[in-house]
PDB file of C-alpha atoms and ligand atoms in Angstrom:
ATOM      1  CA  UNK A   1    -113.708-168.556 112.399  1.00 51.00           C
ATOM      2  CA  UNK A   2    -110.163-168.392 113.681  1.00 55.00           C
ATOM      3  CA  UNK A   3    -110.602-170.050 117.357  1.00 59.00           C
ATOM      4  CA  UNK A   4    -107.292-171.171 117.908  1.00 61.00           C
ATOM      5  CA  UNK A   5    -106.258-167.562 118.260  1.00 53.00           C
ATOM      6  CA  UNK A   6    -108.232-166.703 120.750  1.00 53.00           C
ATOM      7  CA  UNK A   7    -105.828-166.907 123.888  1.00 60.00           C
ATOM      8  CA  UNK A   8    -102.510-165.988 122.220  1.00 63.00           C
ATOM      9  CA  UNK A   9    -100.597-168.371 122.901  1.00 74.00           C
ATOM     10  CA  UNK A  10     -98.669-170.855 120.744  1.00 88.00           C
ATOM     11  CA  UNK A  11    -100.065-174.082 122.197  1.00 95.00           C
ATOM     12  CA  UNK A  12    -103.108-175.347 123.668  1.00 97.00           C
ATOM     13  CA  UNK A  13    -104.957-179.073 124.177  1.00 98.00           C
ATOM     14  CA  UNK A  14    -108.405-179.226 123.107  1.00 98.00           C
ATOM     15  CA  UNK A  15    -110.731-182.177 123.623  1.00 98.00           C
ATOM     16  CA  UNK A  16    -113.856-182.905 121.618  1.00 98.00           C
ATOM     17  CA  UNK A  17    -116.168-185.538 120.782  1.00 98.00           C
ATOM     18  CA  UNK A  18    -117.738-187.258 117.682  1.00 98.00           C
ATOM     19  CA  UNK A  19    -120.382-188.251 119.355  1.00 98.00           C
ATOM     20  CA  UNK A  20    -122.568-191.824 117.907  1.00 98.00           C
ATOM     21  CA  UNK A  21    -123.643-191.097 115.202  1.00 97.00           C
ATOM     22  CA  UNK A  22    -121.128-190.884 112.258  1.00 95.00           C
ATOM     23  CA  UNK A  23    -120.873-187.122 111.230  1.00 89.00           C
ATOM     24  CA  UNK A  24    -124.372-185.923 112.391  1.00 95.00           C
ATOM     25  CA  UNK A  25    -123.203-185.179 115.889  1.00 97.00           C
ATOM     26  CA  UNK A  26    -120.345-183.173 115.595  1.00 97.00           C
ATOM     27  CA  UNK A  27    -120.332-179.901 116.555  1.00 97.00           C
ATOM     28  CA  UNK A  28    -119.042-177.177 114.439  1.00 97.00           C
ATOM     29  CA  UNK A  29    -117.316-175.911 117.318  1.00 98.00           C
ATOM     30  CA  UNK A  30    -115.300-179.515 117.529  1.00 98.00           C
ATOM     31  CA  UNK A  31    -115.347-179.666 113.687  1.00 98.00           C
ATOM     32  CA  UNK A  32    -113.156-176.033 113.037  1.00 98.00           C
ATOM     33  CA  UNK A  33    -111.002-177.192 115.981  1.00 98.00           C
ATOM     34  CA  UNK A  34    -109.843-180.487 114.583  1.00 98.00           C
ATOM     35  CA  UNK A  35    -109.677-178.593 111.295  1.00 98.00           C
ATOM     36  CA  UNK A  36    -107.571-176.055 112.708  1.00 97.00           C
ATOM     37  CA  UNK A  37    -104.934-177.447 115.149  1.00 98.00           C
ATOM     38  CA  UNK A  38    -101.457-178.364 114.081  1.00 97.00           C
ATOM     39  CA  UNK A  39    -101.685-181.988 115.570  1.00 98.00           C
ATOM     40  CA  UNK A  40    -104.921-184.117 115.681  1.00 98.00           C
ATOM     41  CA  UNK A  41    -104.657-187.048 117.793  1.00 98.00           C
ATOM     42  CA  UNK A  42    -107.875-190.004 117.977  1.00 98.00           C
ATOM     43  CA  UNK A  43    -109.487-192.673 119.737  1.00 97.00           C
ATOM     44  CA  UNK A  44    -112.456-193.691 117.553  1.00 96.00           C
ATOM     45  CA  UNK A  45    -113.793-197.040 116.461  1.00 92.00           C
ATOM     46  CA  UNK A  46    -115.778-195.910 113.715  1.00 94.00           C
ATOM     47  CA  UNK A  47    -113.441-196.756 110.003  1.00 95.00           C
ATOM     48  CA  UNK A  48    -115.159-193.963 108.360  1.00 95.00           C
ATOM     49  CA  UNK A  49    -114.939-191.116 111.016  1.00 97.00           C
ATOM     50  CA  UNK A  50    -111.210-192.678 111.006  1.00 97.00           C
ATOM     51  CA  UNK A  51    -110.885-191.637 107.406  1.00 97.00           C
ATOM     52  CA  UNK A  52    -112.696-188.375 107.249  1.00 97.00           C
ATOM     53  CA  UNK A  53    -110.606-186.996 110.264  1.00 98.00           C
ATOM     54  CA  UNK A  54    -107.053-187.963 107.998  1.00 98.00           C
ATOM     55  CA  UNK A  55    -109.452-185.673 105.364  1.00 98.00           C
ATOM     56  CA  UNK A  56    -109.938-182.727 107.773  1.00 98.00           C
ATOM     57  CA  UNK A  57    -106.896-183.228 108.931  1.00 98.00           C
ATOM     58  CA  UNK A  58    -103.346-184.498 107.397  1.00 98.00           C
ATOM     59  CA  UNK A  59    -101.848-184.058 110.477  1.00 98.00           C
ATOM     60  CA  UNK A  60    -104.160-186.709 111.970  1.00 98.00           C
ATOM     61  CA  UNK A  61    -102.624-189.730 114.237  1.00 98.00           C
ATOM     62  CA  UNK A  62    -104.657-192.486 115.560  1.00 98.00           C
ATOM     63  CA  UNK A  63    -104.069-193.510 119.277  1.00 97.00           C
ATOM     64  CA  UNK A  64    -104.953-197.102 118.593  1.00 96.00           C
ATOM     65  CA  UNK A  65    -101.440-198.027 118.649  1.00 96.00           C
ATOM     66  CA  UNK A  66    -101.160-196.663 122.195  1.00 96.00           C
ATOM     67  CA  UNK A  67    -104.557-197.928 122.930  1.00 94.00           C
ATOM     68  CA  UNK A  68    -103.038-201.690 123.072  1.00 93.00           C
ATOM     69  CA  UNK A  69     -99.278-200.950 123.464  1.00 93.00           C
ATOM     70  CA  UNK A  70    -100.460-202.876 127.882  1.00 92.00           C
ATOM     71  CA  UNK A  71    -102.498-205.916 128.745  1.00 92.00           C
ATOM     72  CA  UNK A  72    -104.346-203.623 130.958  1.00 94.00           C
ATOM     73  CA  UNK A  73    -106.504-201.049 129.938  1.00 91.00           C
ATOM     74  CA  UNK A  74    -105.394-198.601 132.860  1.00 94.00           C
ATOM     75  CA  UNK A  75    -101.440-198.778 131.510  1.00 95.00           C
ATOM     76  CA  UNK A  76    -102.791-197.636 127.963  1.00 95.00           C
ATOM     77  CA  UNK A  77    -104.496-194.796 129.108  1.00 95.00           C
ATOM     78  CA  UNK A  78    -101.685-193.561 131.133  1.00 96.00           C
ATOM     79  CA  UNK A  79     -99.472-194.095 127.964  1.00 97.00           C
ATOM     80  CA  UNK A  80    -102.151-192.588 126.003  1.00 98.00           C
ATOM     81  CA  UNK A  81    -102.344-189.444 128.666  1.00 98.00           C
ATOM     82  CA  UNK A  82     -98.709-188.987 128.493  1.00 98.00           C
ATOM     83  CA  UNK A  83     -98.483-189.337 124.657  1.00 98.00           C
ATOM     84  CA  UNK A  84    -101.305-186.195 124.647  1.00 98.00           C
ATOM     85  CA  UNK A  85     -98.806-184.341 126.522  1.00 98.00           C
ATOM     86  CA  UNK A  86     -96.003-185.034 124.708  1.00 98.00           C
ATOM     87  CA  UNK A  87     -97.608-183.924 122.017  1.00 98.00           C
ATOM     88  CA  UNK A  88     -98.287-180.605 123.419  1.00 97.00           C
ATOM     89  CA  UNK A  89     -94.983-179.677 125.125  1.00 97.00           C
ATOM     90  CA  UNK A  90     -93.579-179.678 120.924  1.00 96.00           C
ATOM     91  CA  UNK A  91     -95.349-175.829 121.380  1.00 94.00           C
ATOM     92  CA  UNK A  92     -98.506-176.995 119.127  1.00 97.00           C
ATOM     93  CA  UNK A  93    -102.131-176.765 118.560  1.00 97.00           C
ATOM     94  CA  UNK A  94    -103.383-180.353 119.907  1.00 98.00           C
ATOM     95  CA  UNK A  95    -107.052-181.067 119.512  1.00 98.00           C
ATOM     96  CA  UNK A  96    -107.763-185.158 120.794  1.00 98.00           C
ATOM     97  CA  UNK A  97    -110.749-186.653 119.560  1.00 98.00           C
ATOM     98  CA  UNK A  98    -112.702-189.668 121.137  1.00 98.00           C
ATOM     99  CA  UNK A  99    -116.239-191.114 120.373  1.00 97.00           C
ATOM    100  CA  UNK A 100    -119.324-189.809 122.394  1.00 97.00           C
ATOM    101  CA  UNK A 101    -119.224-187.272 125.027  1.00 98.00           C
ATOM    102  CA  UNK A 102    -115.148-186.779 125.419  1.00 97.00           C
ATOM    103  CA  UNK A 103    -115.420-186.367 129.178  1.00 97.00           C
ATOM    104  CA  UNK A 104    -116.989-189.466 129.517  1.00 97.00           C
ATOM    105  CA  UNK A 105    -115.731-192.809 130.697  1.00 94.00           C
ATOM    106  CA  UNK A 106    -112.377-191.199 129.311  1.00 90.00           C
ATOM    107  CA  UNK A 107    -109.741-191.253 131.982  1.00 93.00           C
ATOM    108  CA  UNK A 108    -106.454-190.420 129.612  1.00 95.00           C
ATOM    109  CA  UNK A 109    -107.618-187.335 128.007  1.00 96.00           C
ATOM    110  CA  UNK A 110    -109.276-185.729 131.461  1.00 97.00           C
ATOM    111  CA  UNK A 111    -106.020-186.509 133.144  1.00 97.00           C
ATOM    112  CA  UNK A 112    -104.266-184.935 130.273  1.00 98.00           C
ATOM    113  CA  UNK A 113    -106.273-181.557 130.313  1.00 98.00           C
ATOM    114  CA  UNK A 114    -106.053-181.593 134.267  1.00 98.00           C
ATOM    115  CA  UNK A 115    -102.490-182.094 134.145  1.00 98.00           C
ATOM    116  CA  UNK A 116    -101.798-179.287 131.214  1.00 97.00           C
ATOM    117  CA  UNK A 117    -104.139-176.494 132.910  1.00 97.00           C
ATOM    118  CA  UNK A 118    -102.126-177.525 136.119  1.00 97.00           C
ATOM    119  CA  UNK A 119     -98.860-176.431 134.253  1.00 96.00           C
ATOM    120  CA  UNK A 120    -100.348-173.506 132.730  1.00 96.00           C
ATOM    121  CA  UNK A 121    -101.638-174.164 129.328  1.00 96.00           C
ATOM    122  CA  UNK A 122    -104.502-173.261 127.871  1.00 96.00           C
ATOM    123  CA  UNK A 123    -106.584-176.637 127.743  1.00 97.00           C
ATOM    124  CA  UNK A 124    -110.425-177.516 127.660  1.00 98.00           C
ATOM    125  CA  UNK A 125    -112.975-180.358 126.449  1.00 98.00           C
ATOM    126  CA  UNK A 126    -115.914-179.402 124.561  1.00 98.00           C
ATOM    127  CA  UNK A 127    -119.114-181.540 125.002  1.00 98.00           C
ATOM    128  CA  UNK A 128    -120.309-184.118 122.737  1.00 98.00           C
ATOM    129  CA  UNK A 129    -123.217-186.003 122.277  1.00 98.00           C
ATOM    130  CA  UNK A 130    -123.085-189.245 124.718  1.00 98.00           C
ATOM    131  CA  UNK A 131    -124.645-192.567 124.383  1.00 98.00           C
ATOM    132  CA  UNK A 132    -126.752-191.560 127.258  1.00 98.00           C
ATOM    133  CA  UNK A 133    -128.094-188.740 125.485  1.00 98.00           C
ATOM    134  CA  UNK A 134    -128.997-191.003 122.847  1.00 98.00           C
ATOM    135  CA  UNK A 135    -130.862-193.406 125.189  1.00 98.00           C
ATOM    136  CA  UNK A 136    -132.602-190.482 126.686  1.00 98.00           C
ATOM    137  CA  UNK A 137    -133.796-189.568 123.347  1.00 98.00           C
ATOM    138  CA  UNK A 138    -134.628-192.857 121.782  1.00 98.00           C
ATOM    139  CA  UNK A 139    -136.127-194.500 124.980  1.00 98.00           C
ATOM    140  CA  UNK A 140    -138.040-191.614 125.800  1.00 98.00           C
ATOM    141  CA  UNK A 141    -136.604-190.908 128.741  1.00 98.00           C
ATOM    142  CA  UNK A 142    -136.259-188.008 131.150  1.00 98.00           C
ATOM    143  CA  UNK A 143    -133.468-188.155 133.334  1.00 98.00           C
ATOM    144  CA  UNK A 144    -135.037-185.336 135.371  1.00 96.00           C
ATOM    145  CA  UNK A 145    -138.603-187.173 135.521  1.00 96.00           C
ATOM    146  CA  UNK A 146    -137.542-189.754 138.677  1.00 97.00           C
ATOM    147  CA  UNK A 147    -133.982-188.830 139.296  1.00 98.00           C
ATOM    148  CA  UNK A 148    -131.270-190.783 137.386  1.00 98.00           C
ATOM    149  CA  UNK A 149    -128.437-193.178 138.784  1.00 98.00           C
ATOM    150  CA  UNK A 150    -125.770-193.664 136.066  1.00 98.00           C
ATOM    151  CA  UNK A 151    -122.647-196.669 136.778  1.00 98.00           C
ATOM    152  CA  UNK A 152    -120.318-198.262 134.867  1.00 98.00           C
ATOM    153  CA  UNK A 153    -121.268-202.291 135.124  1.00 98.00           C
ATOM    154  CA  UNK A 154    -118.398-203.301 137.080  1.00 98.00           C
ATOM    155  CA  UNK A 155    -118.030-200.735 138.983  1.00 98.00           C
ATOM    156  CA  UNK A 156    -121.607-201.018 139.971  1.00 98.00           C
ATOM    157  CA  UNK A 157    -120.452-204.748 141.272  1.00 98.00           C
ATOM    158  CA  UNK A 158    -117.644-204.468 142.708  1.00 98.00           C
ATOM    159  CA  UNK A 159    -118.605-201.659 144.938  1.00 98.00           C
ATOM    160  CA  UNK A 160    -122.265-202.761 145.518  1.00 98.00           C
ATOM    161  CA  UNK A 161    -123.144-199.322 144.466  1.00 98.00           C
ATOM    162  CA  UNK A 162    -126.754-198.921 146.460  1.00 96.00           C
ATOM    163  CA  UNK A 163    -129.661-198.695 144.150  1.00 96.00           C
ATOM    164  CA  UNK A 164    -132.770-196.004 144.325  1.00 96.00           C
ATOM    165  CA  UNK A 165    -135.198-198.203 142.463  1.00 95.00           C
ATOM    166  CA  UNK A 166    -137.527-194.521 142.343  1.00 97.00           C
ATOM    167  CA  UNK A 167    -134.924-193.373 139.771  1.00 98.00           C
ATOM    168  CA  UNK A 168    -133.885-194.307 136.541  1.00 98.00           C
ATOM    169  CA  UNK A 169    -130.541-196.782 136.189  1.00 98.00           C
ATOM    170  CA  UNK A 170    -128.086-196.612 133.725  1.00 98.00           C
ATOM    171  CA  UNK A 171    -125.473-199.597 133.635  1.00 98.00           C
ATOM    172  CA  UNK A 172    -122.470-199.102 130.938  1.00 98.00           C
ATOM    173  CA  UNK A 173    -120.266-201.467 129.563  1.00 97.00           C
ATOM    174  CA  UNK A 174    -122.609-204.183 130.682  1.00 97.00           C
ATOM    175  CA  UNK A 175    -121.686-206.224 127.860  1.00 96.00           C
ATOM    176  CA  UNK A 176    -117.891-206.809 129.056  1.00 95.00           C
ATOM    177  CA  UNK A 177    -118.245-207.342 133.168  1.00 96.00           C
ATOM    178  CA  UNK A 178    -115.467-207.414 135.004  1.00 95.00           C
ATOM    179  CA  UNK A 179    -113.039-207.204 131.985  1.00 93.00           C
ATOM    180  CA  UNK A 180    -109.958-204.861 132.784  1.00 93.00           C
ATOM    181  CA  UNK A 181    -108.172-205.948 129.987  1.00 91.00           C
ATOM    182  CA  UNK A 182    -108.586-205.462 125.988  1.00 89.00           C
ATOM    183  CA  UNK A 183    -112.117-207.159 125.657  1.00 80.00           C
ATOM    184  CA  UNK A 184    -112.107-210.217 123.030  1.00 75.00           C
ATOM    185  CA  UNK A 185    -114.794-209.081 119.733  1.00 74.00           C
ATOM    186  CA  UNK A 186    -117.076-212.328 121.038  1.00 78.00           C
ATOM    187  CA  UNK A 187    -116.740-211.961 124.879  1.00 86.00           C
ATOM    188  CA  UNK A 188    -118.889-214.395 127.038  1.00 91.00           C
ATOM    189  CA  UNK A 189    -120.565-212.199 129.434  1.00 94.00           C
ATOM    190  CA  UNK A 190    -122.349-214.794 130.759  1.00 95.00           C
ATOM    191  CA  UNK A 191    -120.904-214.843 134.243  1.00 96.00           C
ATOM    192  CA  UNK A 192    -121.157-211.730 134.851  1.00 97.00           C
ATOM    193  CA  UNK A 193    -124.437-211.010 133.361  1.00 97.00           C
ATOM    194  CA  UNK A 194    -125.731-213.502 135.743  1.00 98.00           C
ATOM    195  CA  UNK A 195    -123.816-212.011 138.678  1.00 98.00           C
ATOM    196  CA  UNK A 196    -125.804-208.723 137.772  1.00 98.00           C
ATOM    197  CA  UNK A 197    -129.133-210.711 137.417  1.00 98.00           C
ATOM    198  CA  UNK A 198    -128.315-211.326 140.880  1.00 98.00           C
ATOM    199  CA  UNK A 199    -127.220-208.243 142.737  1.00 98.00           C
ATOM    200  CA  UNK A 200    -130.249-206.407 140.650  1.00 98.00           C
ATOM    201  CA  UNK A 201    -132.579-208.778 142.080  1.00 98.00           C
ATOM    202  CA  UNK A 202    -132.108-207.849 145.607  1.00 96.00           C
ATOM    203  CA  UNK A 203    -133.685-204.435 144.339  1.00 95.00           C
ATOM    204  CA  UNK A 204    -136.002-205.468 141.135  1.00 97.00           C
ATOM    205  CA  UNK A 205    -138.556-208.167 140.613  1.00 98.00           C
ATOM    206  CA  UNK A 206    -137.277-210.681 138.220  1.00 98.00           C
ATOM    207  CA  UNK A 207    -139.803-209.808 135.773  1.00 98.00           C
ATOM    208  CA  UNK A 208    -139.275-206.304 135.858  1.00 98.00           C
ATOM    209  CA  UNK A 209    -138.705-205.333 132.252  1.00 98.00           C
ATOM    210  CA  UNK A 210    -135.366-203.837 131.443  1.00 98.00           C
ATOM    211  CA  UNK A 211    -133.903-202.225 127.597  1.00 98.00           C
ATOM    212  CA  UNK A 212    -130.609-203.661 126.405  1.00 98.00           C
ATOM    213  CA  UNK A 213    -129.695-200.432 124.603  1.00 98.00           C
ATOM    214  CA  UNK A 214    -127.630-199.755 121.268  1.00 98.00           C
ATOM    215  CA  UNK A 215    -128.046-196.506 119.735  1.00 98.00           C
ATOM    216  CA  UNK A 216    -127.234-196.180 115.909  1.00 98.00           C
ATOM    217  CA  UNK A 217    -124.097-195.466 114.714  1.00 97.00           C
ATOM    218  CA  UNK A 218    -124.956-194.332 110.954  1.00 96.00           C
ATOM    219  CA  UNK A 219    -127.800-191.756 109.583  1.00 95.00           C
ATOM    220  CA  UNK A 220    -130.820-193.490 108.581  1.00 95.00           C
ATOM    221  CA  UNK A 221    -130.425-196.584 110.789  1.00 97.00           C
ATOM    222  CA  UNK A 222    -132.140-197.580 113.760  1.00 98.00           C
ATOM    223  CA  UNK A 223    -130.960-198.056 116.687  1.00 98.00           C
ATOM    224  CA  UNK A 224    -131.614-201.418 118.393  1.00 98.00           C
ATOM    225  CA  UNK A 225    -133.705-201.623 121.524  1.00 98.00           C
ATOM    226  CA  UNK A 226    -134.474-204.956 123.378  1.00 98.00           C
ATOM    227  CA  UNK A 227    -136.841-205.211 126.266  1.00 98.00           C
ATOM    228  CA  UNK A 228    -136.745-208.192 128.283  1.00 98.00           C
ATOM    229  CA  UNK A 229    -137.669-209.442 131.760  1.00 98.00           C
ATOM    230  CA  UNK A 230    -134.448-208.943 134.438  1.00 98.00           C
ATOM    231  CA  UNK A 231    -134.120-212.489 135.016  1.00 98.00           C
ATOM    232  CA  UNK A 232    -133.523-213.012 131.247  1.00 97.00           C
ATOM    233  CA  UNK A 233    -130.333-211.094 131.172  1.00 97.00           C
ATOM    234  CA  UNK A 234    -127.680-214.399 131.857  1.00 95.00           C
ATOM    235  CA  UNK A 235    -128.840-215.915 128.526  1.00 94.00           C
ATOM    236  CA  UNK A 236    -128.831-212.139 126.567  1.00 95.00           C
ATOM    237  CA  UNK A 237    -126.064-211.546 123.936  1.00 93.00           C
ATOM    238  CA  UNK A 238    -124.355-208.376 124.507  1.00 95.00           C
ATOM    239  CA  UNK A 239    -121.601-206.516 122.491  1.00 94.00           C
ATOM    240  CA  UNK A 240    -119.188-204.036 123.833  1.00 92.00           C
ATOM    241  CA  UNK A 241    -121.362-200.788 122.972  1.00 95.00           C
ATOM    242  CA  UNK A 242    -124.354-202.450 124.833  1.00 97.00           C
ATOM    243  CA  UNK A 243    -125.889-200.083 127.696  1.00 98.00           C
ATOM    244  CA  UNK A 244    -128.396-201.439 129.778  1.00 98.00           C
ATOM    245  CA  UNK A 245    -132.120-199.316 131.130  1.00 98.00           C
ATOM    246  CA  UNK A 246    -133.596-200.105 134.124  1.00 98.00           C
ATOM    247  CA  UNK A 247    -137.104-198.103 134.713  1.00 98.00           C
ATOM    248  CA  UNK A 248    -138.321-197.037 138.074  1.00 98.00           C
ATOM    249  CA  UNK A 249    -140.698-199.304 139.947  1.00 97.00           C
ATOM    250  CA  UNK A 250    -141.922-196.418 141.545  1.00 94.00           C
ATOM    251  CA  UNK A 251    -142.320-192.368 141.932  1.00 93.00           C
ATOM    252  CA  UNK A 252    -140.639-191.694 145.125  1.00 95.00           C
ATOM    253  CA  UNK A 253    -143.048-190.505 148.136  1.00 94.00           C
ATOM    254  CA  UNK A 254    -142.426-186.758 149.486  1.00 95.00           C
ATOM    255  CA  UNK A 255    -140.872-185.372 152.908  1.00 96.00           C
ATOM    256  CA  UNK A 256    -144.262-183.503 154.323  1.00 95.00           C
ATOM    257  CA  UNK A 257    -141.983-181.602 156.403  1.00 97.00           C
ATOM    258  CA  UNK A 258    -139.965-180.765 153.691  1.00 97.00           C
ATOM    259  CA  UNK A 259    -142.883-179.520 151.254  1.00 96.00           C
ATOM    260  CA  UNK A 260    -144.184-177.437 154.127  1.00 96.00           C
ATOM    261  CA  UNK A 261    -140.636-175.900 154.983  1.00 97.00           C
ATOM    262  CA  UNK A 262    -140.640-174.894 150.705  1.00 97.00           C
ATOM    263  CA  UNK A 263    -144.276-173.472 151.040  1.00 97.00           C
ATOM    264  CA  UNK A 264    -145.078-176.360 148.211  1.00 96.00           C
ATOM    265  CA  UNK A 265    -148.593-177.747 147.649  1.00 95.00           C
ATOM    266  CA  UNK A 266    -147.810-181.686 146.867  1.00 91.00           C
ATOM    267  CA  UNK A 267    -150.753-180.867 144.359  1.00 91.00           C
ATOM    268  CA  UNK A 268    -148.691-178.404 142.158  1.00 92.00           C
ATOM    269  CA  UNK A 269    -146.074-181.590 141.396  1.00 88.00           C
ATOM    270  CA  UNK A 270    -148.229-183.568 139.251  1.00 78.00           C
TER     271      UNK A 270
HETATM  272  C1  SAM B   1    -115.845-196.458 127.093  1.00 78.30           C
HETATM  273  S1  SAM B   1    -117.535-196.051 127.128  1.00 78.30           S
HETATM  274  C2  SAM B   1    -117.536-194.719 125.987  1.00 78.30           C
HETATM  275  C3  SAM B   1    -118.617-193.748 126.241  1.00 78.30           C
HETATM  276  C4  SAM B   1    -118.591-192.575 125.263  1.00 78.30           C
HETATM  277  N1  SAM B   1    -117.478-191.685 125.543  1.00 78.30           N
HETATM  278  C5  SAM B   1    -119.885-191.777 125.325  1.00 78.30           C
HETATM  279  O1  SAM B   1    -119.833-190.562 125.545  1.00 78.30           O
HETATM  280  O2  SAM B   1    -120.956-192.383 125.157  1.00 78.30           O
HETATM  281  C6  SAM B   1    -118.216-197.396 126.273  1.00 78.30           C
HETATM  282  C7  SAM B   1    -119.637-197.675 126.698  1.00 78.30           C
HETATM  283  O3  SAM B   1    -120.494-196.635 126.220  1.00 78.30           O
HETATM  284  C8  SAM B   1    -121.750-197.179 125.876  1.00 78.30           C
HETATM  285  N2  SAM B   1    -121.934-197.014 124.428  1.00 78.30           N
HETATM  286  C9  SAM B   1    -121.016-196.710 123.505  1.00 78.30           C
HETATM  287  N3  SAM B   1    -121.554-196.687 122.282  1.00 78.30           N
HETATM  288  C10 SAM B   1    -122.863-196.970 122.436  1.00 78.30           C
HETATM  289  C11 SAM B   1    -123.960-197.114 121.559  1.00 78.30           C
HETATM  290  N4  SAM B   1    -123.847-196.947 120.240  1.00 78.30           N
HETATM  291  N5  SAM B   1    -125.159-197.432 122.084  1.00 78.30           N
HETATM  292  C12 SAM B   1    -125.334-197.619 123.415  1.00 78.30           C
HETATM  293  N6  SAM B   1    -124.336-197.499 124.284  1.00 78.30           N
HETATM  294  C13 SAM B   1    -123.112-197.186 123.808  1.00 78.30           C
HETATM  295  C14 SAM B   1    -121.705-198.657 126.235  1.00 78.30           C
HETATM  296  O4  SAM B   1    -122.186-198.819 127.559  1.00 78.30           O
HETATM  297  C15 SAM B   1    -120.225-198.948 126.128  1.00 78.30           C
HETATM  298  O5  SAM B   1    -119.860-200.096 126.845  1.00 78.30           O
END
């Protein structure tokens, strides 16, 4: 299945995603695109998805190198943006591959295909399975059930994001608060776990039970799901793939003008 040929031209900058689990979640869309391009260029963690793209691939580069070329995160993934597009003014194929869902949390490579379509190449990301998707599945959750609210940790904090306790909440990165830099492999979260503990408690009980989420990386493992009471989360060990569930407290009430105005019968909701 020839897709690079598909526009006629003689470069273009694809984006696509591994998703979590090693192998299982890649598309074959993604798959005949890293395959196929002249250049491959990755940001994955995972040592054997490392090795089978340098299989599918000889023209395979990893971006870690570029990854931690700044103390700050935010300088690497400009670098790493402008290596992508360095990459693609040689007149090449480019396909960049990152873990998960490749649009998400994944400044450098959306910058890179805004930037590229802006100069008139042919550029697009594919979707990929997210971590999110995995917690929807393996907490048996449905985002569309309450409503779902969706932050990254920090940002959450810093910006005293406001919280609809009738929805679902999704915090990421909770395991690395307030780090901006390269996180250490045992980062004390402590501080800022218990600055969470706090700013969630304006909103939850602290006994309302929460998940400290890690979905499995590998076919045939589990992934590992920890439910604890809200005020428990100072003293929780985290890592850096940790993603933390917060349940609604409640379903939210309905607008009776609003269900009148649709010609809906509250009765036909539930
Ligand atoms: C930089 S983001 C990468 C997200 C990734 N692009 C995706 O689509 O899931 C890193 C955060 O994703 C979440 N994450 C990554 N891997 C995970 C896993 N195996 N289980 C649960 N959450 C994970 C965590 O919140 C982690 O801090």
């Amino acid at each position: 299945m020839p897709l690079l040929s598909q526009d006629n031209k003689m470069s273009s900058l694809v984006v696509v995603g591994t998703g979590i689990k090693f192998a299982s979640h890649l598309t074959t869309e993604a798959k005949i695109y890293i395959q196929q391009s002249n250049k491959v260029l990755y940001l994955v963690n995972d040592p054997a998805m490392k090795e089978w793209l340098q299989k599918n691939n000889p023209n395979s580069e990893s971006l870690d190198e570029v990854y931690s070329r700044y103390f700050l995160r935010i300088h690497c993934y400009r670098a790493i943006k402008n290596y992508i597009l360095d990459n693609l003014y040689k007149n090449q194929h480019v396909c960049v591959v990152l873990y998960g869902h490749p649009a998400v949390f994944s400044q450098p490579a959306l910058a890179a295909v805004h930037q590229a379509k802006r100069e008139g190449y042919y550029a697009k990301i594919l979707p990929g399975i997210s971590a999110e998707d995995c917690l929807f599945a393996d907490l048996l959750v449905d985002p569309g059930s309450h409503g779902c609210q969706s932050f990254e940790a920090t940002d959450f904090l810093i910006r005293r994001r406001q919280v609809d306790f009738s929805c679902h909440l999704i915090l990421w990165q909770v395991g690395v608060i307030g780090v901006l830099n390269h996180p250490k492999e045992a980062h004390d979260n402590t501080k800022g776990a218990k600055l969470l503990f706090d700013y969630l408690n304006n909103y939850y009980d602290s006994k309302h039970k929460v998940t400290l989420y890690e979905a499995a990386l590998y076919p045939h493992f589990e992934p590992t799901i920890e439910r604890i009471m809200l005020k428990q989360l100072p003293k929780q060990k985290f890592s850096a793939i940790s993603t933390l569930y917060i349940p609604p407290i409640h379903q939210a009430s309905c607008d009776e003008e609003m269900l009148k105005a649709l010609g809906i019968n509250i009765a036909d909701l539930q």
